[in-house]
Short mmCIF file of C-alpha atoms in Angstrom, two decimals:
data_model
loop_
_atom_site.label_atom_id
_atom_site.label_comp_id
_atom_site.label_asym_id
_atom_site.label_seq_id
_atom_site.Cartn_x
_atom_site.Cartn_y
_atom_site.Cartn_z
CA UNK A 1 104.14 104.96 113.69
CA UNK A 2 106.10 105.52 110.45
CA UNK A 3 104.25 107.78 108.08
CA UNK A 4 105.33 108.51 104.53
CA UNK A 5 103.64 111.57 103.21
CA UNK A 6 103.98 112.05 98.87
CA UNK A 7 103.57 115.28 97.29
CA UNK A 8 104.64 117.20 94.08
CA UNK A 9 102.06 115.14 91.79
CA UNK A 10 100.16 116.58 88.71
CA UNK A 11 99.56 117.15 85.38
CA UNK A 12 101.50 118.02 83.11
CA UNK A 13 102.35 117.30 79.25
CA UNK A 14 105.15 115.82 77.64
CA UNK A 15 108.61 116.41 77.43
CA UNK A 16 107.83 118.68 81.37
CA UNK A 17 108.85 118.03 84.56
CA UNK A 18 107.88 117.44 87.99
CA UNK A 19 109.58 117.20 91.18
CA UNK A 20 108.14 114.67 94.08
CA UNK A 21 108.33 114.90 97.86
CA UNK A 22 108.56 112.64 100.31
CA UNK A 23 108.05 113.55 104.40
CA UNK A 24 108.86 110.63 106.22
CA UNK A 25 108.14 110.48 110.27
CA UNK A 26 107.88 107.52 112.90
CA UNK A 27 111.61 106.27 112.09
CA UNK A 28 115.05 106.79 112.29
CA UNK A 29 115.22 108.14 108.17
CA UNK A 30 118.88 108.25 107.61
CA UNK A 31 119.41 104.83 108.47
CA UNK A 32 117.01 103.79 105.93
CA UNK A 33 117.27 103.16 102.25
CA UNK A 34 113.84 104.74 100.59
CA UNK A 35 112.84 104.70 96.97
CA UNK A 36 109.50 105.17 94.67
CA UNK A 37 107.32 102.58 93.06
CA UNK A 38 104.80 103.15 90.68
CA UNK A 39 101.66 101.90 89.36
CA UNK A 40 100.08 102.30 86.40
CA UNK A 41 96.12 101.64 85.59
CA UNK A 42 95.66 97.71 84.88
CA UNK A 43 99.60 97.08 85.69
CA UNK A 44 101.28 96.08 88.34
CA UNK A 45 103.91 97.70 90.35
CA UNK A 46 107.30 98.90 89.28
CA UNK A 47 109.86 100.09 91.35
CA UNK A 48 111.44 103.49 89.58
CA UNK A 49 114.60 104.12 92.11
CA UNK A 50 115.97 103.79 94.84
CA UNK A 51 118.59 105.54 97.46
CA UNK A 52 121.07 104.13 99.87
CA UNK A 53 121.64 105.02 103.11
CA UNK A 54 125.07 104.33 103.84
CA UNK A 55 126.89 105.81 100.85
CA UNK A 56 123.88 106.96 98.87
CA UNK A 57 124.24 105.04 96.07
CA UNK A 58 121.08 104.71 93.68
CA UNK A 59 119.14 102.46 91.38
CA UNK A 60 117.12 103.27 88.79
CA UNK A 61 114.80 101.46 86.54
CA UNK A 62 115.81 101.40 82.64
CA UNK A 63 112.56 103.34 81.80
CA UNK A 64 113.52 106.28 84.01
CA UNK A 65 117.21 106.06 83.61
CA UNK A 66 119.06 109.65 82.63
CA UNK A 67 115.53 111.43 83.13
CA UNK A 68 114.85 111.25 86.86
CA UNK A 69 117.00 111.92 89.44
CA UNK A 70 116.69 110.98 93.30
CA UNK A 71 118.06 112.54 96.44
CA UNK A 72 117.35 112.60 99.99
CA UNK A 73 117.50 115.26 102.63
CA UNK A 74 118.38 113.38 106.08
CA UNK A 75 118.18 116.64 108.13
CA UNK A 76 114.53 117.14 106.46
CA UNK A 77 113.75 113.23 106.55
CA UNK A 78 112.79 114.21 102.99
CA UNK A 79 112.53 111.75 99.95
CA UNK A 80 112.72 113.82 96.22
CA UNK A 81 112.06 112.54 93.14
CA UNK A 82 112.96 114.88 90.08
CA UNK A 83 111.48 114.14 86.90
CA UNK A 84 112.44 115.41 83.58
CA UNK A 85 110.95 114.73 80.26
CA UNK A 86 108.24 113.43 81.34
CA UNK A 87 106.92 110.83 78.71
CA UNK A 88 102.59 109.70 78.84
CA UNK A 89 104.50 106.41 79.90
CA UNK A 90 105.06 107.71 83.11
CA UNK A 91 101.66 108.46 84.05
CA UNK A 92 101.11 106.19 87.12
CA UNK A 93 100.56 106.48 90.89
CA UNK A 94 104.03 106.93 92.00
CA UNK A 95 104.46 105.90 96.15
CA UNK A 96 107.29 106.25 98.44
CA UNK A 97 108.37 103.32 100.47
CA UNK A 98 111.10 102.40 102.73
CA UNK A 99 113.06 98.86 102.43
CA UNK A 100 115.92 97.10 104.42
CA UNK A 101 118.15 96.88 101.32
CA UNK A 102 118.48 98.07 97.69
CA UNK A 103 118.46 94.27 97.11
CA UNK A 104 115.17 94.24 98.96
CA UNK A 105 113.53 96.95 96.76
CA UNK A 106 114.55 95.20 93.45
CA UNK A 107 112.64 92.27 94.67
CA UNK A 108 109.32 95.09 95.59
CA UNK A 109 110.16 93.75 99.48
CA UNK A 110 108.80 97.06 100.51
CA UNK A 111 108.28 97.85 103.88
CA UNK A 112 105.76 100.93 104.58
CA UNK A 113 104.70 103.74 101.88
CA UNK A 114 102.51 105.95 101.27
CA UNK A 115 98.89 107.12 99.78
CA UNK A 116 100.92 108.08 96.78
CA UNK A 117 101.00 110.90 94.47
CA UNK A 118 99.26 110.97 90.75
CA UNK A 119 101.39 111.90 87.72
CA UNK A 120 99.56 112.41 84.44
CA UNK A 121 101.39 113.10 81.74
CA UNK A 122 99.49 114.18 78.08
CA UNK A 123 100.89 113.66 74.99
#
């Protein structure tokens, strides 16, 4: 059963930062790229990045672009997501979920996630 398990949520005010977690289980994790969505109250989803598995190569969304960074841990089958300068924007339910392709998670073709993990951020 694959299980994806977000942590690292909270809040916080502008202009901090937060780091997100990611335990993954039930799958083979470093043959699968994994990324973060978000959602927002009354909006839809948005995906915020997204890692590679073959030569980790990443996407990012515009509005996240140059403040948050993500990495993956295949020997901990642990997703990060490290955010910096956190803007109110931001504030959202952010979830981790695993595609088949980075192509896939541009078009939200997102496999499994999580429960998610709230980020408020004050002004």
């Amino acid at each position: 059963e694959v299980q994806l398990v977000e942590s690292g949520g909270g809040l916080v005010q502008a202009g901090d930062s937060l780091r997100l977690s990611c335990a993954a289980s039930g799958f083979t994790f470093d043959d699968v790229p994994i990324g973060w969505f978000r959602q927002a109250p009354g909006k839809g989803r948005e995906g915020v990045s997204c890692i590679n598995s073959s030569d980790g190569s990443t996407y990012y969304a515009d509005s996240v672009k140059g403040r948050f960074t993500i990495s993956r841990d295949n020997a901990k089958n642990t997703l990060y997501l490290q955010m910096n300068s956190l803007k109110p924007e931001d504030t959202a339910v952010y979830y981790c979920a695993a595609t088949d392709s980075l192509q896939d998670f541009l078009t939200s073709k997102w496999n499994s996630w999580g429960q998610g993990t709230q980020v408020t951020v004050s002004s």
